[in-house]
């Protein structure tokens, strides 16, 4: 082994670990990537048919450079894999003009100089009749938004990593990580591997991975519901943008039909309950939740049959401030952590994969990550 070809273990091949594997292997690292489950599995945060991509970002204009770089990398991965992963169908944020998310996206669009349009209720009804707005509500249209396909994205990044020599070890839960004089020893069952550096990307399992036990990343359950479209053509990506619908009684994210049948809704206003851990994720539908989601759809999306045809539950890791934890692990050498993406990490995954490679291979990155540093929680 030479200094220019470090051996790097990645723990977790959800979208963040998969992108880190792609970027690290592409830059010459010898990558071993472990996952307790298989590629694109549905127990963690990186499955469920669709994810929103947005550039006008309510989480803050500081993310815009990352989002623009991520968009380029999504196109690179599409070219390398030959798969369509990102469809730029545009995006809507809908709600009352003084609603915090509406104010935040307007502020971001103006601060970052991003193209956008403000549509009043009548203009929205004319262009996007799939949505019903209340009196006084508006929509901000972001032409740079779109929809991502999670499972083929993970698969594509891992295959690209393999083409650069990475070994992807599915169904290999990492049971133990020990710091050694020169790096780390990884244990899974009876087997061990010695590596120079570890990249910890366990998503909502963070609290169960010993070196990360001090980080305040809580596992939560997010439930998605699919509702059949009465007229499928009107709800496909060429006519229905992704949407974030803010509403005091019925907020949700909304995704166009990708399966030929149904629009996906992720209700927001009911909250996302804590779970013990993703291995114990309840998979069943809570009837009260399904009724509330149906009521929201019946009220705000008149073109859908308001009973879900499918319900899926997923796990995600959340931090107290809603921003991910990205950077060198405090108190350990040669360990980089990327976790706690708090419901908005998918779209950014390729750029965080590149940042992981920067941190491992050069010890730094050109991005200002001070707001995401693990050190912000070090006092807890
Ligand atoms: C329902 C839902 C909707 C979302 N919507 C959006 C959206 O529209 N747009 C957006 O940008 N983001 C969205 N997000 C957030 C985004 O999907 C996540 O931030 C992102 O997928 C996090 O990926 P991850 O790799 O950190 O976690 P995961 O995908 O959960 O991957 C972690 C992996 O680590 C593995 N692992 C953990 N511990 C070990 C161990 N000890 N040994 C081996 N393997 C281990 C797990 O098996 C898992 O595969 C959404 C999330 C959910 C759940």
Short mmCIF file of C-alpha atoms and ligand atoms in Angstrom, two decimals:
data_model
loop_
_atom_site.label_atom_id
_atom_site.label_comp_id
_atom_site.label_asym_id
_atom_site.label_seq_id
_atom_site.Cartn_x
_atom_site.Cartn_y
_atom_site.Cartn_z
CA UNK A 1 0.00 0.00 0.00
CA UNK A 2 1.32 3.46 -0.84
CA UNK A 3 0.33 6.81 0.58
CA UNK A 4 -1.35 7.67 -2.72
CA UNK A 5 -3.66 4.66 -2.60
CA UNK A 6 -5.14 4.63 0.89
CA UNK A 7 -7.39 1.80 1.91
CA UNK A 8 -10.73 3.30 2.95
CA UNK A 9 -13.66 1.53 4.61
CA UNK A 10 -17.12 3.01 4.17
CA UNK A 11 -19.72 1.96 6.74
CA UNK A 12 -23.16 2.20 5.15
CA UNK A 13 -23.99 2.21 1.44
CA UNK A 14 -27.17 4.26 1.43
CA UNK A 15 -26.98 7.17 -0.98
CA UNK A 16 -24.32 9.05 0.99
CA UNK A 17 -21.97 6.06 1.37
CA UNK A 18 -22.58 4.99 -2.24
CA UNK A 19 -21.61 8.45 -3.52
CA UNK A 20 -18.55 8.51 -1.25
CA UNK A 21 -17.54 5.10 -2.65
CA UNK A 22 -17.94 6.37 -6.23
CA UNK A 23 -15.92 9.52 -5.60
CA UNK A 24 -13.18 7.88 -3.52
CA UNK A 25 -12.68 4.92 -5.84
CA UNK A 26 -12.69 7.25 -8.85
CA UNK A 27 -9.80 9.15 -7.27
CA UNK A 28 -7.72 6.06 -6.65
CA UNK A 29 -8.60 5.01 -3.10
CA UNK A 30 -8.96 1.29 -2.43
CA UNK A 31 -12.52 1.18 -1.17
CA UNK A 32 -14.26 -1.46 0.93
CA UNK A 33 -17.91 -0.51 1.43
CA UNK A 34 -19.97 -2.38 4.03
CA UNK A 35 -23.73 -2.50 4.48
CA UNK A 36 -25.87 -4.47 6.88
CA UNK A 37 -28.47 -4.83 4.10
CA UNK A 38 -28.43 -4.89 0.28
CA UNK A 39 -28.09 -2.21 -2.39
CA UNK A 40 -30.99 0.24 -2.50
CA UNK A 41 -32.83 -1.51 0.39
CA UNK A 42 -35.95 0.03 1.92
CA UNK A 43 -35.15 0.04 5.66
CA UNK A 44 -33.17 3.27 5.77
CA UNK A 45 -33.44 6.68 4.17
CA UNK A 46 -32.59 6.07 0.50
CA UNK A 47 -35.60 4.27 -0.96
CA UNK A 48 -39.22 4.90 -1.91
CA UNK A 49 -39.30 5.65 -5.66
CA UNK A 50 -38.68 9.42 -5.67
CA UNK A 51 -36.86 12.30 -4.01
CA UNK A 52 -37.14 16.05 -4.48
CA UNK A 53 -34.30 18.03 -6.04
CA UNK A 54 -34.51 21.81 -5.49
CA UNK A 55 -32.12 24.72 -5.96
CA UNK A 56 -34.25 27.45 -4.34
CA UNK A 57 -33.63 26.16 -0.85
CA UNK A 58 -35.67 26.99 2.21
CA UNK A 59 -32.81 25.65 4.37
CA UNK A 60 -30.68 28.61 3.27
CA UNK A 61 -28.82 30.19 0.34
CA UNK A 62 -25.55 28.79 1.75
CA UNK A 63 -26.61 25.43 0.27
CA UNK A 64 -26.99 26.81 -3.27
CA UNK A 65 -23.35 26.26 -4.38
CA UNK A 66 -23.58 22.69 -3.07
CA UNK A 67 -26.88 22.15 -4.91
CA UNK A 68 -25.53 23.46 -8.22
CA UNK A 69 -22.46 21.24 -7.92
CA UNK A 70 -24.68 18.30 -6.96
CA UNK A 71 -26.78 18.84 -10.09
CA UNK A 72 -23.67 18.60 -12.28
CA UNK A 73 -22.59 15.43 -10.51
CA UNK A 74 -26.06 13.88 -10.98
CA UNK A 75 -25.61 14.45 -14.71
CA UNK A 76 -22.13 12.89 -14.57
CA UNK A 77 -23.51 9.81 -12.83
CA UNK A 78 -26.30 9.57 -15.40
CA UNK A 79 -23.71 9.66 -18.20
CA UNK A 80 -21.55 7.02 -16.47
CA UNK A 81 -24.48 4.71 -15.71
CA UNK A 82 -26.64 5.26 -18.80
CA UNK A 83 -29.66 5.69 -16.47
CA UNK A 84 -32.04 8.63 -16.11
CA UNK A 85 -31.80 9.63 -12.45
CA UNK A 86 -32.88 13.30 -12.31
CA UNK A 87 -35.84 14.79 -14.21
CA UNK A 88 -35.99 18.58 -13.98
CA UNK A 89 -39.77 18.94 -13.95
CA UNK A 90 -39.69 22.16 -11.91
CA UNK A 91 -40.94 22.66 -8.39
CA UNK A 92 -43.61 24.54 -6.48
CA UNK A 93 -43.69 25.78 -2.91
CA UNK A 94 -47.32 26.55 -2.10
CA UNK A 95 -48.86 28.29 0.89
CA UNK A 96 -49.74 31.63 2.46
CA UNK A 97 -47.28 34.42 1.54
CA UNK A 98 -46.28 34.91 5.19
CA UNK A 99 -45.79 31.19 5.84
CA UNK A 100 -42.14 30.66 6.99
CA UNK A 101 -41.18 28.26 4.17
CA UNK A 102 -42.65 30.58 1.52
CA UNK A 103 -40.72 33.49 2.99
CA UNK A 104 -37.55 31.37 3.18
CA UNK A 105 -37.68 30.22 -0.46
CA UNK A 106 -38.37 33.76 -1.69
CA UNK A 107 -35.47 35.04 0.35
CA UNK A 108 -33.17 32.29 -0.97
CA UNK A 109 -34.17 32.88 -4.60
CA UNK A 110 -33.56 36.61 -4.28
CA UNK A 111 -30.31 36.31 -2.30
CA UNK A 112 -28.82 33.70 -4.66
CA UNK A 113 -30.23 35.32 -7.83
CA UNK A 114 -31.99 32.10 -8.89
CA UNK A 115 -34.71 32.10 -11.55
CA UNK A 116 -38.18 31.80 -10.03
CA UNK A 117 -41.77 32.99 -10.49
CA UNK A 118 -44.41 33.96 -7.95
CA UNK A 119 -47.87 32.79 -9.03
CA UNK A 120 -51.07 33.96 -7.39
CA UNK A 121 -54.01 31.64 -6.82
CA UNK A 122 -55.56 32.21 -10.25
CA UNK A 123 -52.25 31.84 -12.11
CA UNK A 124 -51.53 28.61 -10.22
CA UNK A 125 -54.99 27.26 -11.02
CA UNK A 126 -54.42 28.00 -14.73
CA UNK A 127 -50.98 26.39 -14.93
CA UNK A 128 -51.19 23.70 -12.28
CA UNK A 129 -54.86 22.79 -11.81
CA UNK A 130 -53.80 19.61 -9.99
CA UNK A 131 -53.38 21.79 -6.87
CA UNK A 132 -56.24 23.52 -5.05
CA UNK A 133 -55.17 26.75 -3.30
CA UNK A 134 -57.04 28.56 -0.56
CA UNK A 135 -57.93 32.24 -0.85
CA UNK A 136 -54.77 34.38 -0.64
CA UNK A 137 -52.30 31.50 -1.09
CA UNK A 138 -49.48 31.72 -3.64
CA UNK A 139 -46.97 29.40 -5.30
CA UNK A 140 -43.28 29.97 -5.95
CA UNK A 141 -42.19 28.14 -9.09
CA UNK A 142 -38.55 26.97 -9.22
CA UNK A 143 -37.66 25.83 -12.76
CA UNK A 144 -34.42 24.29 -11.46
CA UNK A 145 -36.21 21.70 -9.31
CA UNK A 146 -37.01 18.12 -10.19
CA UNK A 147 -37.39 14.53 -9.17
CA UNK A 148 -34.69 11.95 -8.43
CA UNK A 149 -34.97 8.13 -8.50
CA UNK A 150 -33.40 6.83 -5.29
CA UNK A 151 -32.93 3.09 -5.89
CA UNK A 152 -31.25 3.36 -9.33
CA UNK A 153 -29.17 6.26 -7.97
CA UNK A 154 -27.68 4.11 -5.21
CA UNK A 155 -27.21 1.22 -7.60
CA UNK A 156 -25.53 3.47 -10.20
CA UNK A 157 -23.09 5.00 -7.72
CA UNK A 158 -22.10 1.59 -6.35
CA UNK A 159 -21.63 0.15 -9.83
CA UNK A 160 -19.52 3.15 -10.80
CA UNK A 161 -17.43 2.61 -7.65
CA UNK A 162 -16.97 -1.05 -8.58
CA UNK A 163 -15.78 -0.10 -12.04
CA UNK A 164 -13.02 1.84 -10.25
CA UNK A 165 -12.12 -1.21 -8.17
CA UNK A 166 -14.25 -0.76 -5.03
CA UNK A 167 -15.50 -3.85 -3.21
CA UNK A 168 -19.14 -3.57 -2.13
CA UNK A 169 -19.92 -5.91 0.77
CA UNK A 170 -23.69 -6.24 1.22
CA UNK A 171 -25.18 -8.03 4.22
CA UNK A 172 -21.96 -7.34 6.17
CA UNK A 173 -22.99 -5.42 9.30
CA UNK A 174 -20.00 -3.72 10.90
CA UNK A 175 -20.09 -4.90 14.51
CA UNK A 176 -16.98 -3.18 15.76
CA UNK A 177 -14.58 -0.39 14.78
CA UNK A 178 -11.27 -0.05 16.63
CA UNK A 179 -8.70 2.66 16.13
CA UNK A 180 -5.21 1.23 15.52
CA UNK A 181 -1.76 2.83 15.31
CA UNK A 182 -2.17 3.44 11.57
CA UNK A 183 -5.89 3.51 10.97
CA UNK A 184 -8.85 1.33 11.88
CA UNK A 185 -9.77 -2.33 12.31
CA UNK A 186 -13.26 -3.22 11.08
CA UNK A 187 -15.02 -6.33 12.37
CA UNK A 188 -18.05 -8.02 10.84
CA UNK A 189 -18.86 -11.40 12.35
CA UNK A 190 -15.63 -13.39 12.57
CA UNK A 191 -13.83 -11.37 9.89
CA UNK A 192 -11.66 -8.29 10.30
CA UNK A 193 -10.15 -5.79 7.86
CA UNK A 194 -7.41 -3.19 8.48
CA UNK A 195 -7.76 0.14 6.69
CA UNK A 196 -6.13 3.56 6.74
CA UNK A 197 -9.30 5.62 7.04
CA UNK A 198 -13.00 5.10 7.80
CA UNK A 199 -15.95 7.01 6.35
CA UNK A 200 -18.99 6.60 8.58
CA UNK A 201 -22.26 6.96 6.65
CA UNK A 202 -24.76 4.98 8.73
CA UNK A 203 -27.73 7.35 8.21
CA UNK A 204 -30.37 6.79 10.91
CA UNK A 205 -28.30 4.01 12.49
CA UNK A 206 -25.75 6.57 13.76
CA UNK A 207 -26.63 6.12 17.43
CA UNK A 208 -25.93 2.39 17.11
CA UNK A 209 -22.42 2.84 15.73
CA UNK A 210 -20.13 3.15 18.77
CA UNK A 211 -17.81 5.97 17.52
CA UNK A 212 -20.87 8.14 16.79
CA UNK A 213 -22.76 7.47 20.02
CA UNK A 214 -22.00 11.03 21.23
CA UNK A 215 -23.71 12.69 18.27
CA UNK A 216 -27.32 13.75 18.74
CA UNK A 217 -28.71 11.97 15.65
CA UNK A 218 -32.19 10.58 16.29
CA UNK A 219 -33.87 8.00 14.09
CA UNK A 220 -37.35 8.99 12.94
CA UNK A 221 -39.97 7.31 10.82
CA UNK A 222 -41.18 9.04 7.64
CA UNK A 223 -44.25 7.63 5.92
CA UNK A 224 -45.09 8.06 2.24
CA UNK A 225 -48.51 7.36 0.66
CA UNK A 226 -49.31 6.82 -3.01
CA UNK A 227 -52.71 7.98 -4.37
CA UNK A 228 -54.03 6.87 -7.77
CA UNK A 229 -54.42 9.69 -10.31
CA UNK A 230 -57.83 9.92 -11.98
CA UNK A 231 -56.07 11.17 -15.13
CA UNK A 232 -52.50 9.82 -15.11
CA UNK A 233 -51.25 12.03 -17.98
CA UNK A 234 -52.04 15.20 -16.01
CA UNK A 235 -49.91 14.01 -13.10
CA UNK A 236 -46.75 12.95 -14.90
CA UNK A 237 -43.50 14.99 -14.64
CA UNK A 238 -44.10 16.90 -17.88
CA UNK A 239 -47.24 18.44 -16.34
CA UNK A 240 -46.88 18.13 -12.57
CA UNK A 241 -43.80 19.63 -10.88
CA UNK A 242 -42.66 18.39 -7.51
CA UNK A 243 -44.28 20.44 -4.75
CA UNK A 244 -43.88 21.36 -1.13
CA UNK A 245 -47.36 22.21 0.10
CA UNK A 246 -47.45 24.21 3.31
CA UNK A 247 -50.82 24.22 5.03
CA UNK A 248 -51.79 24.37 8.71
CA UNK A 249 -54.04 21.30 8.45
CA UNK A 250 -52.60 19.42 5.49
CA UNK A 251 -48.94 20.00 4.57
CA UNK A 252 -47.05 17.54 2.39
CA UNK A 253 -44.41 16.97 -0.28
CA UNK A 254 -45.88 15.84 -3.59
CA UNK A 255 -44.22 13.85 -6.39
CA UNK A 256 -45.47 13.28 -9.95
CA UNK A 257 -46.53 9.84 -11.20
CA UNK A 258 -43.45 7.69 -11.93
CA UNK A 259 -45.03 4.23 -11.77
CA UNK A 260 -47.84 4.87 -14.29
CA UNK A 261 -50.45 4.89 -11.52
CA UNK A 262 -50.03 7.11 -8.50
CA UNK A 263 -48.81 10.43 -7.09
CA UNK A 264 -46.65 10.09 -3.96
CA UNK A 265 -47.37 12.28 -0.94
CA UNK A 266 -45.19 12.60 2.15
CA UNK A 267 -47.38 14.27 4.81
CA UNK A 268 -45.54 16.84 6.97
CA UNK A 269 -48.15 18.22 9.30
CA UNK A 270 -48.57 14.99 11.28
CA UNK A 271 -44.94 14.99 12.41
CA UNK A 272 -42.31 12.27 12.12
CA UNK A 273 -42.22 10.03 15.18
CA UNK A 274 -39.00 8.91 16.87
CA UNK A 275 -38.19 5.22 16.55
CA UNK A 276 -35.84 3.07 18.61
CA UNK A 277 -33.79 2.32 15.51
CA UNK A 278 -34.35 1.51 11.84
CA UNK A 279 -34.07 -2.25 12.46
CA UNK A 280 -37.26 -1.92 14.52
CA UNK A 281 -39.03 0.31 11.99
CA UNK A 282 -42.78 -0.32 12.15
CA UNK A 283 -43.81 -1.16 8.58
CA UNK A 284 -47.58 -1.08 8.99
CA UNK A 285 -49.92 1.81 8.28
CA UNK A 286 -51.38 3.62 11.24
CA UNK A 287 -55.11 4.02 10.35
CA UNK A 288 -55.31 7.51 11.87
CA UNK A 289 -52.33 8.59 9.78
CA UNK A 290 -53.85 7.13 6.59
CA UNK A 291 -57.15 8.90 7.28
CA UNK A 292 -55.39 12.23 7.85
CA UNK A 293 -53.32 11.83 4.66
CA UNK A 294 -56.52 10.99 2.74
CA UNK A 295 -58.21 14.08 4.12
CA UNK A 296 -55.28 16.26 3.03
CA UNK A 297 -55.39 14.83 -0.49
CA UNK A 298 -59.18 15.15 -0.72
CA UNK A 299 -58.92 18.80 0.29
CA UNK A 300 -55.91 19.93 -1.79
CA UNK A 301 -55.37 17.52 -4.73
CA UNK A 302 -58.74 17.02 -6.44
CA UNK A 303 -57.35 14.88 -9.29
CA UNK A 304 -56.41 12.00 -6.98
CA UNK A 305 -58.54 9.21 -5.52
CA UNK A 306 -58.26 10.05 -1.82
CA UNK A 307 -57.49 6.56 -0.50
CA UNK A 308 -53.85 5.45 -0.64
CA UNK A 309 -53.09 2.50 -2.91
CA UNK A 310 -49.71 2.00 -1.25
CA UNK A 311 -48.00 3.12 1.96
CA UNK A 312 -44.28 2.88 2.71
CA UNK A 313 -42.36 3.68 5.88
CA UNK A 314 -38.71 4.68 5.93
CA UNK A 315 -36.18 5.83 8.54
CA UNK A 316 -34.05 8.98 8.55
CA UNK A 317 -31.53 10.44 11.01
CA UNK A 318 -32.31 13.93 12.34
CA UNK A 319 -30.08 16.40 14.18
CA UNK A 320 -31.42 19.04 16.62
CA UNK A 321 -30.80 21.91 14.15
CA UNK A 322 -31.92 20.08 11.00
CA UNK A 323 -28.51 20.31 9.32
CA UNK A 324 -26.33 17.27 8.62
CA UNK A 325 -23.12 16.33 10.43
CA UNK A 326 -20.22 16.36 7.96
CA UNK A 327 -16.52 16.42 8.77
CA UNK A 328 -13.65 14.76 10.61
CA UNK A 329 -14.88 12.85 13.65
CA UNK A 330 -13.88 14.71 16.85
CA UNK A 331 -11.45 12.82 19.05
CA UNK A 332 -10.47 10.30 16.39
CA UNK A 333 -7.84 10.31 13.68
CA UNK A 334 -8.56 9.26 10.10
CA UNK A 335 -12.33 9.08 10.53
CA UNK A 336 -14.85 11.13 8.55
CA UNK A 337 -18.54 11.23 9.39
CA UNK A 338 -21.52 12.14 7.19
CA UNK A 339 -24.88 11.53 8.83
CA UNK A 340 -28.02 13.21 10.19
CA UNK A 341 -29.26 14.51 6.85
CA UNK A 342 -32.56 15.42 8.51
CA UNK A 343 -34.91 14.76 5.60
CA UNK A 344 -33.05 16.66 2.88
CA UNK A 345 -29.82 14.82 2.06
CA UNK A 346 -30.67 12.89 -1.06
CA UNK A 347 -30.38 15.67 -3.61
CA UNK A 348 -27.01 16.71 -2.16
CA UNK A 349 -25.56 13.20 -1.93
CA UNK A 350 -23.13 13.39 -4.88
CA UNK A 351 -21.52 16.58 -3.65
CA UNK A 352 -21.21 15.16 -0.14
CA UNK A 353 -19.60 12.09 -1.72
CA UNK A 354 -17.06 14.40 -3.35
CA UNK A 355 -16.53 16.24 -0.04
CA UNK A 356 -15.93 12.90 1.72
CA UNK A 357 -13.25 12.10 -0.87
CA UNK A 358 -11.70 15.57 -0.42
CA UNK A 359 -11.55 15.15 3.35
CA UNK A 360 -10.06 11.66 3.18
CA UNK A 361 -7.56 12.29 0.39
CA UNK A 362 -6.51 15.89 1.02
CA UNK A 363 -7.58 16.61 4.61
CA UNK A 364 -9.76 19.56 3.53
CA UNK A 365 -12.38 20.77 1.08
CA UNK A 366 -13.06 23.96 -0.84
CA UNK A 367 -16.55 24.18 0.69
CA UNK A 368 -17.29 26.06 3.90
CA UNK A 369 -18.65 23.30 6.11
CA UNK A 370 -18.42 25.17 9.41
CA UNK A 371 -22.22 25.04 9.87
CA UNK A 372 -22.21 21.27 9.41
CA UNK A 373 -19.21 20.42 11.57
CA UNK A 374 -19.55 17.59 14.14
CA UNK A 375 -17.81 19.96 16.57
CA UNK A 376 -21.00 22.01 16.93
CA UNK A 377 -22.37 19.17 19.07
CA UNK A 378 -19.12 18.40 20.88
CA UNK A 379 -20.21 20.23 24.07
CA UNK A 380 -23.25 17.97 24.58
C1 LIG B 1 -39.42 9.17 3.22
C2 LIG B 1 -38.27 10.13 3.00
C3 LIG B 1 -38.42 11.17 2.12
C4 LIG B 1 -37.34 12.03 1.86
N1 LIG B 1 -37.47 12.99 0.92
C5 LIG B 1 -36.37 13.67 0.51
C6 LIG B 1 -36.42 14.50 -0.63
O1 LIG B 1 -37.48 14.63 -1.26
N2 LIG B 1 -35.28 15.12 -1.04
C7 LIG B 1 -34.09 14.96 -0.36
O2 LIG B 1 -33.10 15.55 -0.78
N3 LIG B 1 -34.02 14.17 0.73
C8 LIG B 1 -35.11 13.52 1.16
N4 LIG B 1 -35.04 12.67 2.22
C9 LIG B 1 -33.77 12.55 2.93
C10 LIG B 1 -32.77 11.66 2.19
O3 LIG B 1 -33.42 10.61 1.52
C11 LIG B 1 -31.75 11.18 3.20
O4 LIG B 1 -31.15 12.32 3.80
C12 LIG B 1 -30.66 10.32 2.59
O5 LIG B 1 -31.22 9.24 1.87
C13 LIG B 1 -29.75 9.81 3.71
O6 LIG B 1 -28.92 8.79 3.19
P1 LIG B 1 -27.89 8.03 4.14
O7 LIG B 1 -26.96 7.32 3.23
O8 LIG B 1 -27.35 8.99 5.16
O9 LIG B 1 -28.78 7.00 5.00
P2 LIG B 1 -29.33 5.56 4.58
O10 LIG B 1 -29.87 5.57 3.22
O11 LIG B 1 -30.24 5.12 5.67
O12 LIG B 1 -28.03 4.66 4.56
C14 LIG B 1 -27.36 4.28 5.74
C15 LIG B 1 -26.84 2.87 5.48
O13 LIG B 1 -25.95 2.48 6.51
C16 LIG B 1 -26.10 1.11 6.73
N5 LIG B 1 -25.57 0.82 8.05
C17 LIG B 1 -25.87 1.43 9.22
N6 LIG B 1 -25.15 0.91 10.22
C18 LIG B 1 -24.36 -0.05 9.68
C19 LIG B 1 -23.40 -0.96 10.21
N7 LIG B 1 -23.07 -0.98 11.52
N8 LIG B 1 -22.79 -1.80 9.36
C20 LIG B 1 -23.07 -1.80 8.04
N9 LIG B 1 -24.00 -0.96 7.48
C21 LIG B 1 -24.62 -0.11 8.30
C22 LIG B 1 -27.60 0.91 6.60
O14 LIG B 1 -27.95 -0.44 6.33
C23 LIG B 1 -27.96 1.84 5.46
O15 LIG B 1 -27.96 1.17 4.21
C24 LIG B 1 -36.11 11.84 2.54
C25 LIG B 1 -35.99 10.81 3.48
C26 LIG B 1 -37.04 9.95 3.71
C27 LIG B 1 -36.86 8.82 4.68
#
